[in-house]
Backbone as CSV, one residue per row, in Angstrom:
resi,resn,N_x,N_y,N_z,CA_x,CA_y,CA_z,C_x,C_y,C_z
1,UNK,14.479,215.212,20.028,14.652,216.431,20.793,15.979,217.074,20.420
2,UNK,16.001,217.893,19.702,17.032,218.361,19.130,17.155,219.922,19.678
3,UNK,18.221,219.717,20.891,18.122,220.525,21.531,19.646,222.103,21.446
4,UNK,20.292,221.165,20.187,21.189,222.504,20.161,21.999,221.969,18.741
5,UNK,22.223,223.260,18.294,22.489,223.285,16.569,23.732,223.990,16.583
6,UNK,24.498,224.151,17.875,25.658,224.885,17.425,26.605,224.071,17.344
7,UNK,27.793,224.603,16.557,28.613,223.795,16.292,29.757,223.355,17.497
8,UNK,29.892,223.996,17.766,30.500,223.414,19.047,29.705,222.508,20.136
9,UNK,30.321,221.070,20.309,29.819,220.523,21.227,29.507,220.962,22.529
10,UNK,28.009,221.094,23.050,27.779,221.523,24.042,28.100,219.865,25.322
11,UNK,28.244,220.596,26.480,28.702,219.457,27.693,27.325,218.776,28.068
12,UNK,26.435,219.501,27.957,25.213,218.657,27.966,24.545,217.666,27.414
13,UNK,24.814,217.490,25.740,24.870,217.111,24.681,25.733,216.176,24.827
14,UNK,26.564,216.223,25.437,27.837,214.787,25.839,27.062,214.180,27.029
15,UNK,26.744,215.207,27.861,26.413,214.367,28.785,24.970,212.957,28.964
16,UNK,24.330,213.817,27.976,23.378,212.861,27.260,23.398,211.377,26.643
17,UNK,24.482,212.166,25.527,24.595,210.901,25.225,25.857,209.782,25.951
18,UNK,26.309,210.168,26.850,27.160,208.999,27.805,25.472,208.569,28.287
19,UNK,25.014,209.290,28.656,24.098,208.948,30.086,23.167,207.392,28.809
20,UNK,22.988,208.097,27.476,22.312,207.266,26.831,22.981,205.832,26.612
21,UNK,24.431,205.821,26.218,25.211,204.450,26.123,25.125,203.989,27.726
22,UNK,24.690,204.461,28.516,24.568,203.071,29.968,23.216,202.788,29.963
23,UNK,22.501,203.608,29.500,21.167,203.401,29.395,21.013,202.012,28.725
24,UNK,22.170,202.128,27.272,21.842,201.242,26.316,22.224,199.487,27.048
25,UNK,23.570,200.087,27.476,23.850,198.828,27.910,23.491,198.016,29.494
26,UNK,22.841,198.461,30.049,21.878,198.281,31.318,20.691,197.456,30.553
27,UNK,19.967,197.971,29.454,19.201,197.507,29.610,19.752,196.241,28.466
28,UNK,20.383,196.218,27.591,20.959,194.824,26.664,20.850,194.185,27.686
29,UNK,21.670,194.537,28.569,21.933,193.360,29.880,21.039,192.401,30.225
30,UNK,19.645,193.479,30.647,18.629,192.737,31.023,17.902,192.005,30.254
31,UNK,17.400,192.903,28.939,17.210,191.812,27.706,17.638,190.176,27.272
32,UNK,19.100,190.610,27.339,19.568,189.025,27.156,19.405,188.202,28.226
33,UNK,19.403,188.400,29.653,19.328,187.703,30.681,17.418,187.182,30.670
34,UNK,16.752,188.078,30.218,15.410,187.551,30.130,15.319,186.720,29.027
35,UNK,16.015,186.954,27.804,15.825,186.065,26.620,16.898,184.846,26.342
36,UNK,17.834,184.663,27.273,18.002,183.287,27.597,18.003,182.870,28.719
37,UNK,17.215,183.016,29.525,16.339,182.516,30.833,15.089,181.759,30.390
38,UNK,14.849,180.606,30.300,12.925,180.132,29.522,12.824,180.165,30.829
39,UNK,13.176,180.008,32.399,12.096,179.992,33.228,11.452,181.376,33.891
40,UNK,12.084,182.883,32.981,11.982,183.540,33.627,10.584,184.275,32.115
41,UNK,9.515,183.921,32.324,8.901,184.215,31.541,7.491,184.239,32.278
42,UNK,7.184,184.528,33.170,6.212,185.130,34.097,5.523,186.153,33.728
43,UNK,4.252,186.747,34.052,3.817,188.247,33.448,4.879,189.242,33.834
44,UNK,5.133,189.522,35.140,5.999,190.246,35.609,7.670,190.351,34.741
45,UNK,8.152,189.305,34.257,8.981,189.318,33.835,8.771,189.517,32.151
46,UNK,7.748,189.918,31.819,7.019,189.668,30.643,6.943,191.523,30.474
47,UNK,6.697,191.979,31.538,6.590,193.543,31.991,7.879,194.399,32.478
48,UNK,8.640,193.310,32.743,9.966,193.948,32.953,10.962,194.210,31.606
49,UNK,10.835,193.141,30.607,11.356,192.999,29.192,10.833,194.079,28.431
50,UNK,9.690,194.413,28.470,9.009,195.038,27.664,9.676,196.601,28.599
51,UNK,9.927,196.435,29.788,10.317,198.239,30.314,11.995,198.431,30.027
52,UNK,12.614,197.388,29.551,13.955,196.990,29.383,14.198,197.727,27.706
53,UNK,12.999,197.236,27.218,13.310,197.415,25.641,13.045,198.833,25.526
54,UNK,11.881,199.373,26.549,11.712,200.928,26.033,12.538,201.497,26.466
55,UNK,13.465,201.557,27.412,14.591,201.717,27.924,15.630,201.934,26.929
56,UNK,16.305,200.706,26.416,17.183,200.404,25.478,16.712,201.519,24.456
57,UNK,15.718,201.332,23.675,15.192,202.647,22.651,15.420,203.969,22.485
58,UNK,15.093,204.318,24.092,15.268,205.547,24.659,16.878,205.831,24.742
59,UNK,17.743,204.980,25.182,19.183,205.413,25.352,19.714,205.480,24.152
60,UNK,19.000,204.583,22.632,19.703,204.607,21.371,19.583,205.714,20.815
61,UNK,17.668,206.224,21.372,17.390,207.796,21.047,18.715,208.788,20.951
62,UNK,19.274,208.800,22.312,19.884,209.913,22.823,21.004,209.925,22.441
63,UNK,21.483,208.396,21.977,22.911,208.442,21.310,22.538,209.099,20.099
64,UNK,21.642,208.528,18.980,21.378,209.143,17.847,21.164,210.521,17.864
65,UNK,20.348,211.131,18.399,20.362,212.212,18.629,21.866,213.450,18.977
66,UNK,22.743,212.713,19.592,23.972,213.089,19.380,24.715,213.353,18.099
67,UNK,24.179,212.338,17.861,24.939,212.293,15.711,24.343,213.074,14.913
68,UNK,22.897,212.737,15.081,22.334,213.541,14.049,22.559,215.366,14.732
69,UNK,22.890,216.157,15.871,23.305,217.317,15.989,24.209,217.650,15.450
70,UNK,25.349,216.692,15.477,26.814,217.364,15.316,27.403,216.104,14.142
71,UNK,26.542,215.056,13.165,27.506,214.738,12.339,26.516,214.224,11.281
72,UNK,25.221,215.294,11.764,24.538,214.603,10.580,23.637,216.511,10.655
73,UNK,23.545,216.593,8.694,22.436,217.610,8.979,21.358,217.907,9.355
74,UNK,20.964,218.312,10.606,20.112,218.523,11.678,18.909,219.231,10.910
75,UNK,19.090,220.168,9.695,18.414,220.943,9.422,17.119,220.347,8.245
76,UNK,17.483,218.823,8.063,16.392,218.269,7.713,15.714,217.777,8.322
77,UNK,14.421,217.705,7.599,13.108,217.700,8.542,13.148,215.866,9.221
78,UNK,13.215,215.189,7.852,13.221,213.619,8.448,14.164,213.410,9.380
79,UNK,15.449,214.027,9.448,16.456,213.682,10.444,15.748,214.230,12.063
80,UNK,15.063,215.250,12.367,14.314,215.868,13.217,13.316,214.894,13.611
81,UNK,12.752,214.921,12.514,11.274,213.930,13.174,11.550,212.834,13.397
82,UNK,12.718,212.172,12.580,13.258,210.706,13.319,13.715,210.575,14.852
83,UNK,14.700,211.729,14.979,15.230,211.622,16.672,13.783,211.786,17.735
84,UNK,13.027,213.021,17.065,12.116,213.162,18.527,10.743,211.594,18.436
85,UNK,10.836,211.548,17.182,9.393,210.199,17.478,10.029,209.281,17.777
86,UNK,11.526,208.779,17.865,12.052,207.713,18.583,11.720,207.822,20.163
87,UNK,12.591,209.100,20.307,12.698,209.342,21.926,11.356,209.484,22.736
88,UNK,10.081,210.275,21.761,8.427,210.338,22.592,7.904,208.567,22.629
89,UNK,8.155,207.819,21.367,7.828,206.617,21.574,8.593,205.985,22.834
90,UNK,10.070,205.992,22.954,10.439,204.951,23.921,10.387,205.731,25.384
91,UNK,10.272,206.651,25.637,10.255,207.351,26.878,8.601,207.171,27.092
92,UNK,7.762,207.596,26.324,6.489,207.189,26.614,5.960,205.309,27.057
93,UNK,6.364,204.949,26.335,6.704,203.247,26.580,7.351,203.091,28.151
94,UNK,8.195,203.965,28.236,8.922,203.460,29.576,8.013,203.755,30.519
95,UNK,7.455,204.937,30.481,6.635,205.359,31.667,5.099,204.476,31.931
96,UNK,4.952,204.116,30.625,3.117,202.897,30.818,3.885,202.334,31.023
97,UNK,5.423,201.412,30.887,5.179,200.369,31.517,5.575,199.852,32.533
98,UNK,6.129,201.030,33.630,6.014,201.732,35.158,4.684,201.238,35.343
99,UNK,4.124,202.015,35.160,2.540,201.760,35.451,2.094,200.790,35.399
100,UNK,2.149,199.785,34.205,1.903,198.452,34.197,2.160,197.579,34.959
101,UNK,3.251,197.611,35.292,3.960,196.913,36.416,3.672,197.531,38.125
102,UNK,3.297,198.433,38.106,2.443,198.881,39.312,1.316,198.217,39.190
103,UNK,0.587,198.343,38.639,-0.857,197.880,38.373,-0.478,196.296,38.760
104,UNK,0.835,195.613,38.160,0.703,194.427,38.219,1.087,193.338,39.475
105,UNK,1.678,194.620,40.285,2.271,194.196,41.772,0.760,195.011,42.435
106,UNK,-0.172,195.511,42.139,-1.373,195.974,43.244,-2.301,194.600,42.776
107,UNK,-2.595,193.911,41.666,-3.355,192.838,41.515,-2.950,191.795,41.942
108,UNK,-1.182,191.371,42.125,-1.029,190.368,42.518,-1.001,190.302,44.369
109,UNK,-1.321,191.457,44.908,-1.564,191.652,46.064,-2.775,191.914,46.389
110,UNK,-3.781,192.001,45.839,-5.185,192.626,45.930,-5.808,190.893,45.728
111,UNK,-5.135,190.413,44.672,-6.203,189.057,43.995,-4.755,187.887,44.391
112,UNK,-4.588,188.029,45.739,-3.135,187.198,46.028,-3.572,185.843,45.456
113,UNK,-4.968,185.205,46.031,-5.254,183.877,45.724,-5.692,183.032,44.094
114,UNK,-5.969,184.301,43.531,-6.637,183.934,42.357,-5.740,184.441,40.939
115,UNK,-4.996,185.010,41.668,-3.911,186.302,40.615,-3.093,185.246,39.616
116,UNK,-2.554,184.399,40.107,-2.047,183.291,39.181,-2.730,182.518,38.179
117,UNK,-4.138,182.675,38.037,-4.916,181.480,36.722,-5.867,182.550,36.873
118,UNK,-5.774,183.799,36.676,-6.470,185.258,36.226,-5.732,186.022,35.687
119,UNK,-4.818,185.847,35.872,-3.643,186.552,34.908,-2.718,185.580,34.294
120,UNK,-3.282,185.437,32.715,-2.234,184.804,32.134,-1.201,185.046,31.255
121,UNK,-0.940,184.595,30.853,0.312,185.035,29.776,-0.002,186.092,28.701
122,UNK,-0.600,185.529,28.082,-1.595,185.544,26.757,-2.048,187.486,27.016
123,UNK,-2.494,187.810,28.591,-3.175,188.849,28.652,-2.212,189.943,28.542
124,UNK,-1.239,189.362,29.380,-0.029,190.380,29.356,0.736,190.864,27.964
125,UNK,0.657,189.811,27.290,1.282,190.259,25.679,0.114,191.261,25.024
126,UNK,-1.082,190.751,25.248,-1.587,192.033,25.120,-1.943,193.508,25.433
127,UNK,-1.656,193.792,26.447,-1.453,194.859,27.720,-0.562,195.421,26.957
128,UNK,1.039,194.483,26.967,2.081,195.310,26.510,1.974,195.500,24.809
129,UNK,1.247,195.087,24.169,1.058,195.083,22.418,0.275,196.187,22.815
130,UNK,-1.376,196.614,23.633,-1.015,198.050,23.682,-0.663,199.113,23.879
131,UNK,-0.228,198.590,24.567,0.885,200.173,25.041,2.020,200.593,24.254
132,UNK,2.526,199.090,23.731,3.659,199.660,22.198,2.755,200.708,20.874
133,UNK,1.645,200.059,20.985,0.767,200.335,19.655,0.714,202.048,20.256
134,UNK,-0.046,202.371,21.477,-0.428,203.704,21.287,1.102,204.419,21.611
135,UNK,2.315,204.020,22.031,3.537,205.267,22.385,4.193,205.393,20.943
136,UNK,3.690,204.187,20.006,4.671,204.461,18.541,3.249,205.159,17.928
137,UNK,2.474,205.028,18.276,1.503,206.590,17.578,1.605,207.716,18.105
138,UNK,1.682,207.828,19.112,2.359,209.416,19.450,3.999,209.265,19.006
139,UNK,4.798,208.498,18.948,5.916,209.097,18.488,5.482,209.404,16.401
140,UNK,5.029,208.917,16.115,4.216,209.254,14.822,3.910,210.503,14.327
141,UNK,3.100,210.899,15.802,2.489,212.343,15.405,3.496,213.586,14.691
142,UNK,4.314,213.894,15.267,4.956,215.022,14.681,5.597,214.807,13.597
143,UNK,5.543,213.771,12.887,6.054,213.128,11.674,4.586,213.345,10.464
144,UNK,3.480,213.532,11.509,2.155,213.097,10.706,1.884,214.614,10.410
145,UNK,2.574,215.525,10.736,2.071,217.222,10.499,1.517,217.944,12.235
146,UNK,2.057,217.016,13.099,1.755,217.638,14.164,3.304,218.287,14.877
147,UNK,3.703,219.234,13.928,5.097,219.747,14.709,5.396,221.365,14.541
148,UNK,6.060,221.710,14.764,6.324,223.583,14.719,7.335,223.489,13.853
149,UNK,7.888,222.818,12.904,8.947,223.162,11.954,8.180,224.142,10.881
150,UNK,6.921,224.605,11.035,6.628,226.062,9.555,6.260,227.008,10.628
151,UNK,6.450,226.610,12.246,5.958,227.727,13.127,6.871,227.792,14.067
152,UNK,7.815,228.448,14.006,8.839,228.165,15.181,8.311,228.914,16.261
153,UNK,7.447,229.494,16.339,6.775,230.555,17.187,6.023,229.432,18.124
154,UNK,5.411,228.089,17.386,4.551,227.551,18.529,5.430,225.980,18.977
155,UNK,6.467,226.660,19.154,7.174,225.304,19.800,7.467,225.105,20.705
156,UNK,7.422,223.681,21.457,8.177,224.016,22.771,9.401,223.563,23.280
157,UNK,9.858,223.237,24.599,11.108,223.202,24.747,11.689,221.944,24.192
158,UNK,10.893,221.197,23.634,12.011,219.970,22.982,11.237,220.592,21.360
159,UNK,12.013,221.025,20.250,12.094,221.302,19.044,11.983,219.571,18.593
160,UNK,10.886,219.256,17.512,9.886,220.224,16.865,8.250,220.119,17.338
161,UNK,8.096,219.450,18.817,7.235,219.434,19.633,6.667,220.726,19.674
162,UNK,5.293,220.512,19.484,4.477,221.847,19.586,4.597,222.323,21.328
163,UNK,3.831,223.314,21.245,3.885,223.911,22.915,2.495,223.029,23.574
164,UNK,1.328,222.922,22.813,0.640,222.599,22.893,0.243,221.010,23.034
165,UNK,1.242,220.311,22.573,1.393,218.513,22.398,2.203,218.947,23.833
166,UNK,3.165,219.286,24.065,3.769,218.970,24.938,3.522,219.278,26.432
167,UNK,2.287,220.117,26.486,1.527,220.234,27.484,0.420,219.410,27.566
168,UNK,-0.262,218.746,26.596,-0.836,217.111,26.296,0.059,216.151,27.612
169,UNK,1.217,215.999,26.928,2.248,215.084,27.102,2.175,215.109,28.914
170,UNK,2.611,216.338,29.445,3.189,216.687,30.621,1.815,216.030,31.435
171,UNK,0.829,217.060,31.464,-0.730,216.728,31.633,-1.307,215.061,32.036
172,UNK,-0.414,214.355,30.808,-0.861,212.926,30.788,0.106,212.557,31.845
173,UNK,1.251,212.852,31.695,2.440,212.178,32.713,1.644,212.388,34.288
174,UNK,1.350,213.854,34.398,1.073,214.104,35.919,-0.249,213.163,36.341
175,UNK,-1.096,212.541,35.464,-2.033,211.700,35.930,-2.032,210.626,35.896
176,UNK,-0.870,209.931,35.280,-0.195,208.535,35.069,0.653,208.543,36.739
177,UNK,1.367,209.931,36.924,1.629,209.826,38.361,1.157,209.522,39.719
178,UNK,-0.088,210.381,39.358,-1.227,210.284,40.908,-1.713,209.028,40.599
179,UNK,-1.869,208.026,39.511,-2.788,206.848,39.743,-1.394,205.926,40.368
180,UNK,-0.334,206.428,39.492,1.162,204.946,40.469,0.704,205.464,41.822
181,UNK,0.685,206.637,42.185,0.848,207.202,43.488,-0.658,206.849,44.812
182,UNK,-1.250,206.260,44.150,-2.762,206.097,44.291,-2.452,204.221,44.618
183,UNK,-1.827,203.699,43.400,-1.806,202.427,43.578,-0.702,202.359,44.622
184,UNK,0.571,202.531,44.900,1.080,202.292,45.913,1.193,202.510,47.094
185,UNK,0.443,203.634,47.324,-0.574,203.801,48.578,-1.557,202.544,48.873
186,UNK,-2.500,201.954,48.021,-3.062,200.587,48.449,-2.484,199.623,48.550
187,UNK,-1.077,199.076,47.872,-0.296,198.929,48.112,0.501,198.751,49.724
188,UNK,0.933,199.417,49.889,0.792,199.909,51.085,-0.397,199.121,51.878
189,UNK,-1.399,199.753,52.051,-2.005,199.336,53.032,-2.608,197.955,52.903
190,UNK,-2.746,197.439,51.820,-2.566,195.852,51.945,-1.022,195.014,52.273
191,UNK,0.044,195.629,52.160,0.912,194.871,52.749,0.972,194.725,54.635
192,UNK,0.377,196.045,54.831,-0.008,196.060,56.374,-0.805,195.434,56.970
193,UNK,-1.685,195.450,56.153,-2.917,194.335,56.920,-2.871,192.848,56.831
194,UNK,-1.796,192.432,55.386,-1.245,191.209,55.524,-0.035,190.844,56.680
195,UNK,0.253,192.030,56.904,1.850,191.656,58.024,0.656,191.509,59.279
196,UNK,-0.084,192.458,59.800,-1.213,192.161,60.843,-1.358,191.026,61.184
197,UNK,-2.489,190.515,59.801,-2.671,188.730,60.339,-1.636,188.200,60.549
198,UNK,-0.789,188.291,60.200,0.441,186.920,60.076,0.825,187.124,61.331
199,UNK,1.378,188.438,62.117,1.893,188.906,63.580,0.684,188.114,64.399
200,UNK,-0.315,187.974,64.071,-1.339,187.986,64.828,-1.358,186.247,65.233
201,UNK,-1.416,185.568,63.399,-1.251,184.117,63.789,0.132,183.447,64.539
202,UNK,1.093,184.070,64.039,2.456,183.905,64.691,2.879,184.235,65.860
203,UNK,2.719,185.849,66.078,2.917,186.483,67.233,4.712,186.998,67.077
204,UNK,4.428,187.730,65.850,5.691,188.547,65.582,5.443,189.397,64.622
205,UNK,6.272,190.697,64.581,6.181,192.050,63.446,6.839,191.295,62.368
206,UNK,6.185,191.506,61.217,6.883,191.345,60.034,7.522,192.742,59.481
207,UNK,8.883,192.648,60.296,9.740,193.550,59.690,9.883,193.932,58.403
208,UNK,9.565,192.803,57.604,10.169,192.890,56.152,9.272,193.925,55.287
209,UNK,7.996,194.098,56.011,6.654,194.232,55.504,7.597,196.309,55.617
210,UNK,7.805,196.910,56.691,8.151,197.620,56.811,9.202,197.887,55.655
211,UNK,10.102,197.409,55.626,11.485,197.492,54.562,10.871,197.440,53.300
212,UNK,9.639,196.697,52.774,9.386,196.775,51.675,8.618,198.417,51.577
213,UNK,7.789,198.737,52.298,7.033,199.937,52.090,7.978,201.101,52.132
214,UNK,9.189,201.233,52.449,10.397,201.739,52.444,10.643,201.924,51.350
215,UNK,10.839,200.774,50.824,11.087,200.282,49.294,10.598,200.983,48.431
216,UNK,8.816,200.843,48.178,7.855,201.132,47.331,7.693,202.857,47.747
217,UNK,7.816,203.208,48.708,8.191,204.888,48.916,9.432,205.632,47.964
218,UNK,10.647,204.377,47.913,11.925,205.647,47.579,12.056,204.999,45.655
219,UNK,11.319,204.096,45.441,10.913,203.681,43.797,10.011,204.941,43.299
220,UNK,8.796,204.918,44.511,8.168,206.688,43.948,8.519,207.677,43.311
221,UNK,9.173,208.045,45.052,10.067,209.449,44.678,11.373,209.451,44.251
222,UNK,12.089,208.543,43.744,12.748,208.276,42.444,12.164,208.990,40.752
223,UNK,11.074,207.908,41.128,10.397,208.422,39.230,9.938,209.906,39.888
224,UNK,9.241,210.321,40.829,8.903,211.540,40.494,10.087,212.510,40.583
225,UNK,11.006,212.632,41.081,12.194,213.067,41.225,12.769,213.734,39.744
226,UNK,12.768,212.323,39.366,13.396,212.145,37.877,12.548,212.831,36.509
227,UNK,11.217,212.753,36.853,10.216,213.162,35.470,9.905,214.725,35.887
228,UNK,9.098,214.523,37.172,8.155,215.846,37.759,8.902,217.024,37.224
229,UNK,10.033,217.647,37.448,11.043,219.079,36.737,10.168,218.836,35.471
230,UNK,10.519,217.856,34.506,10.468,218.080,33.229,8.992,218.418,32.833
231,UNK,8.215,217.623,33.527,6.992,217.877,32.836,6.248,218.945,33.451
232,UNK,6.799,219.626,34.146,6.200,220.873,35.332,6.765,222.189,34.131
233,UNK,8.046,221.705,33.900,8.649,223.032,32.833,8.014,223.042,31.616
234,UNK,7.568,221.701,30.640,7.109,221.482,29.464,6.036,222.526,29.759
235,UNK,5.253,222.362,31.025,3.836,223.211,31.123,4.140,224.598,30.839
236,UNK,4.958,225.211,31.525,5.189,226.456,31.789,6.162,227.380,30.669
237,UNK,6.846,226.565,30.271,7.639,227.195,29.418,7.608,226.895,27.719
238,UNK,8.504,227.495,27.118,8.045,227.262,25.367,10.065,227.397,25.000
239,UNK,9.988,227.457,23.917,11.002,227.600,23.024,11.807,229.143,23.338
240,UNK,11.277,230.156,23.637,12.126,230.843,24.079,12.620,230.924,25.130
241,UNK,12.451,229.827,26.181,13.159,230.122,27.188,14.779,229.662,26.919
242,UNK,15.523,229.992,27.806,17.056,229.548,28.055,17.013,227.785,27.689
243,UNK,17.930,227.663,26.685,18.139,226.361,26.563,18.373,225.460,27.777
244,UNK,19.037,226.009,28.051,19.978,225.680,29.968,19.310,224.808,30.902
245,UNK,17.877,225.514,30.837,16.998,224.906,31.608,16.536,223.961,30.969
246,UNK,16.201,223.650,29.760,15.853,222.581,29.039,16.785,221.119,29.600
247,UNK,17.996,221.133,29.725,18.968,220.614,29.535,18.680,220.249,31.150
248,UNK,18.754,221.178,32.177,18.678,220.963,33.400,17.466,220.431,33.720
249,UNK,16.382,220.016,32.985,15.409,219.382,33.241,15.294,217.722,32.525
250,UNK,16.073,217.762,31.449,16.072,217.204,30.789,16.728,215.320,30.885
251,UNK,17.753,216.084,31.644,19.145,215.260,32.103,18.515,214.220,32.892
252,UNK,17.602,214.921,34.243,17.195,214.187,35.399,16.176,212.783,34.522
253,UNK,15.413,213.336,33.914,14.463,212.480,33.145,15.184,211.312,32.477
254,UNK,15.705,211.660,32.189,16.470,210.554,30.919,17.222,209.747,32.507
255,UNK,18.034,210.117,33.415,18.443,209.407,34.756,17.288,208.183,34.956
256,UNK,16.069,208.507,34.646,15.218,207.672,35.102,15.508,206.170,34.366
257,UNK,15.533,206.296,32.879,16.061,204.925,32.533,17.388,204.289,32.931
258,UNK,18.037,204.803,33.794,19.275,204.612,34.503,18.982,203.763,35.369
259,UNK,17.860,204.187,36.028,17.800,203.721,37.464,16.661,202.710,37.499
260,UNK,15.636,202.758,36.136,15.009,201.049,36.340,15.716,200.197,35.849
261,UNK,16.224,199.874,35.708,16.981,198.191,35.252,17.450,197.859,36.838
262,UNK,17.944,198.967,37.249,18.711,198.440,38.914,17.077,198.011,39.790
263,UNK,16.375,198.624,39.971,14.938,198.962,40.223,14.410,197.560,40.259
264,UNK,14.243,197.717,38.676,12.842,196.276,38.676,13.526,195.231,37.916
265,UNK,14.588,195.102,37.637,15.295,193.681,37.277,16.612,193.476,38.589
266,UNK,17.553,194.384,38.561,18.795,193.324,39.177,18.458,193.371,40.370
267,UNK,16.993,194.326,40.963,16.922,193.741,42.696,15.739,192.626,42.625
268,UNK,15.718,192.074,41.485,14.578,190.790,41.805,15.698,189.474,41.905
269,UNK,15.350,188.722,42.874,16.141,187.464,42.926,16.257,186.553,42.094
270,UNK,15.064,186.237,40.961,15.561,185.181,39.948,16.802,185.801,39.019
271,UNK,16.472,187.046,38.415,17.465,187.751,38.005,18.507,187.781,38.570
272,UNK,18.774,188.210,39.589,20.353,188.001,39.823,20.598,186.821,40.075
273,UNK,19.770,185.204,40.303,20.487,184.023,40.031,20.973,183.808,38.988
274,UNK,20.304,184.494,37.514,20.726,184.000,36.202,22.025,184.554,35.788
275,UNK,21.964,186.296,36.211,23.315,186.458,35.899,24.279,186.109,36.749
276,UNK,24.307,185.318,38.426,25.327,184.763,38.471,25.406,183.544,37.883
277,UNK,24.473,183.135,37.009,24.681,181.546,36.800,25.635,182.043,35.402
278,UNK,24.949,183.231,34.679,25.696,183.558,33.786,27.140,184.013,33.478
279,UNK,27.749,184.910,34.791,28.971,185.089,35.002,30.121,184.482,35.269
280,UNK,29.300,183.484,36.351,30.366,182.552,37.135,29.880,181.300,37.078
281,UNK,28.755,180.949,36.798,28.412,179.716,37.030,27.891,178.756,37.583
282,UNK,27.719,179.808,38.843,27.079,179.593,40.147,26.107,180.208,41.315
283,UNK,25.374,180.417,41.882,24.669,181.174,42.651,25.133,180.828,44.290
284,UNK,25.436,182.291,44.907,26.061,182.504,46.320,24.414,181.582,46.958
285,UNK,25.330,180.971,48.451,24.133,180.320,48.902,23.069,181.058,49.820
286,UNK,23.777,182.527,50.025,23.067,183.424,50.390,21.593,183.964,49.669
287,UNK,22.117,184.196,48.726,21.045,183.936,47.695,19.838,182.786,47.114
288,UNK,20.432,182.065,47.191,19.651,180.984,46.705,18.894,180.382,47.847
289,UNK,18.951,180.648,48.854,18.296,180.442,50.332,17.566,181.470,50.548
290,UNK,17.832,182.427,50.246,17.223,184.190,50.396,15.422,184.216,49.802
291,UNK,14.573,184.448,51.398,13.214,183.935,50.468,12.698,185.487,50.175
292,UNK,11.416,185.213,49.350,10.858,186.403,48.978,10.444,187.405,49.559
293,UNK,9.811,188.375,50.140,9.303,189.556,51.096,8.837,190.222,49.850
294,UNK,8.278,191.482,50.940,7.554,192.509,50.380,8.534,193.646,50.232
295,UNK,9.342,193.265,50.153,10.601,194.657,49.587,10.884,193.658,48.367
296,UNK,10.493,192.711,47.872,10.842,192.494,46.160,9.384,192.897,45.726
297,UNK,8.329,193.403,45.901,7.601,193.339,45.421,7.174,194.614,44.419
């Protein structure tokens, strides 16, 4: 997404790429903490690595993309098609594997009893093998002759994205939305009807049940927060509009890989035992006593 060719550094263009180096290093973080952890190799944690790495991708995108504006010539085509099929591959990656991991907290609540020796390892590497396979073919495409560099007329607001792919793109996002939005609504109402019985056998509210649906509400409207601008403008607008707005849509989106690593790794509890085992050496006993609920879920 090569969003400005002038020579003077624009503040947006900085602001990017800072936003991209925490991106980068948020998600290293989590990477290494999953890849020297062997007990943390669960599907879920199998789905979190894999949203870690598209993550990481995406923030290297945005650094590169910095260089190649202002210290590399922008005005070749491979330097172009390299930055944007990085950034459509790992931003596309990030968002299936949102989804994946929705999908994978509604089965392990839907199939509570059976979800463990129905979902195995084996399935999940494949899940995530395709979802790498189809986001590095769309980052492909505009490399493959699907771009506006001989038509600057049919481009849209991320150069050299057609107007037309990128209303594809937006299109797909908004229905990748309503199905998260679909699943955590059932979601939802199976954590209620599980807090029910339990009040019922016990004879107490499961508060926690509340705090988690809290939870799974402000994870929502987080991602939609963060994407919805962008892909609402991709629809509506093209290449001649004001860069400005590009940038002001742009920013929030890319925030989103900011805010899963905090999200779906450092608020899960094995994770933060490893990196305190990793920091200090030790795990607070607050923690390590601290049992599971439906606000980790």
């Amino acid at each position: 997404m090569i969003l400005s060719l002038a020579a003077e550094v624009s503040p947006w263009d900085i602001a990017l790429c800072v936003t991209g180096t925490l991106i980068s290093c948020e998600n290293a973080l989590v990477i290494a903490v999953l890849f020297y952890t062997p007990t943390l190799r669960a599907p879920m944690f199998i789905l979190i690595g894999s949203l870690a790495v598209a993550d990481l991708l995406a923030g290297l995108g945005l650094i590169l993309n910095f260089v190649f504006t202002y210290l590399v010539d922008s005005s070749v085509e491979f330097v172009t098609l390299l930055s944007v099929g990085l950034l459509i591959s790992a931003f596309s990656a990030s968002i299936l594997n949102i989804l994946a991991i929705t999908v994978d907290r509604y089965l392990s609540l839907y199939n509570a009893l059976t979800y463990h020796t129905e979902r195995t390892v084996t399935f999940t590497y494949v899940m995530v093998v395709l979802i790498w396979v189809l986001c590095i073919t769309l980052g492909l495409l505009p490399a493959l002759g699907w771009n506006c560099l001989k038509d600057e007329s049919s481009c849209s607001i991320c150069r050299p994205v057609t107007k037309n792919n990128a209303v594809a793109l937006a299109v797909t996002f908004l229905l990748v939305f309503a199905l998260m939005m679909q699943l955590y609504l059932q979601i939802c109402k199976i954590a209620f009807r599980h807090a029910q019985q339990i009040a019922v056998q016990h004879q107490f509210v499961a508060i926690s049940t509340t705090k988690g649906v809290s939870t799974l509400s402000a994870i929502l409207c987080a991602f939609g927060a963060c994407w919805l601008p962008f892909a609402m403008y991709s629809i509506v607008a093209d290449s001649s509009y004001p860069v400005i707005y590009t940038y002001a849509t742009v920013l929030p989106a890319t925030c989103c890989s900011v805010i899963n690593p905090i999200i779906y790794a450092f608020r899960n509890p094995d994770i933060q035992k490893s990196l305190w085992m990793a920091c200090c050496g030790c795990v607070p006993s607050n923690l390590s006593l601290r049992p599971r609920t439906s606000s980790d879920v």
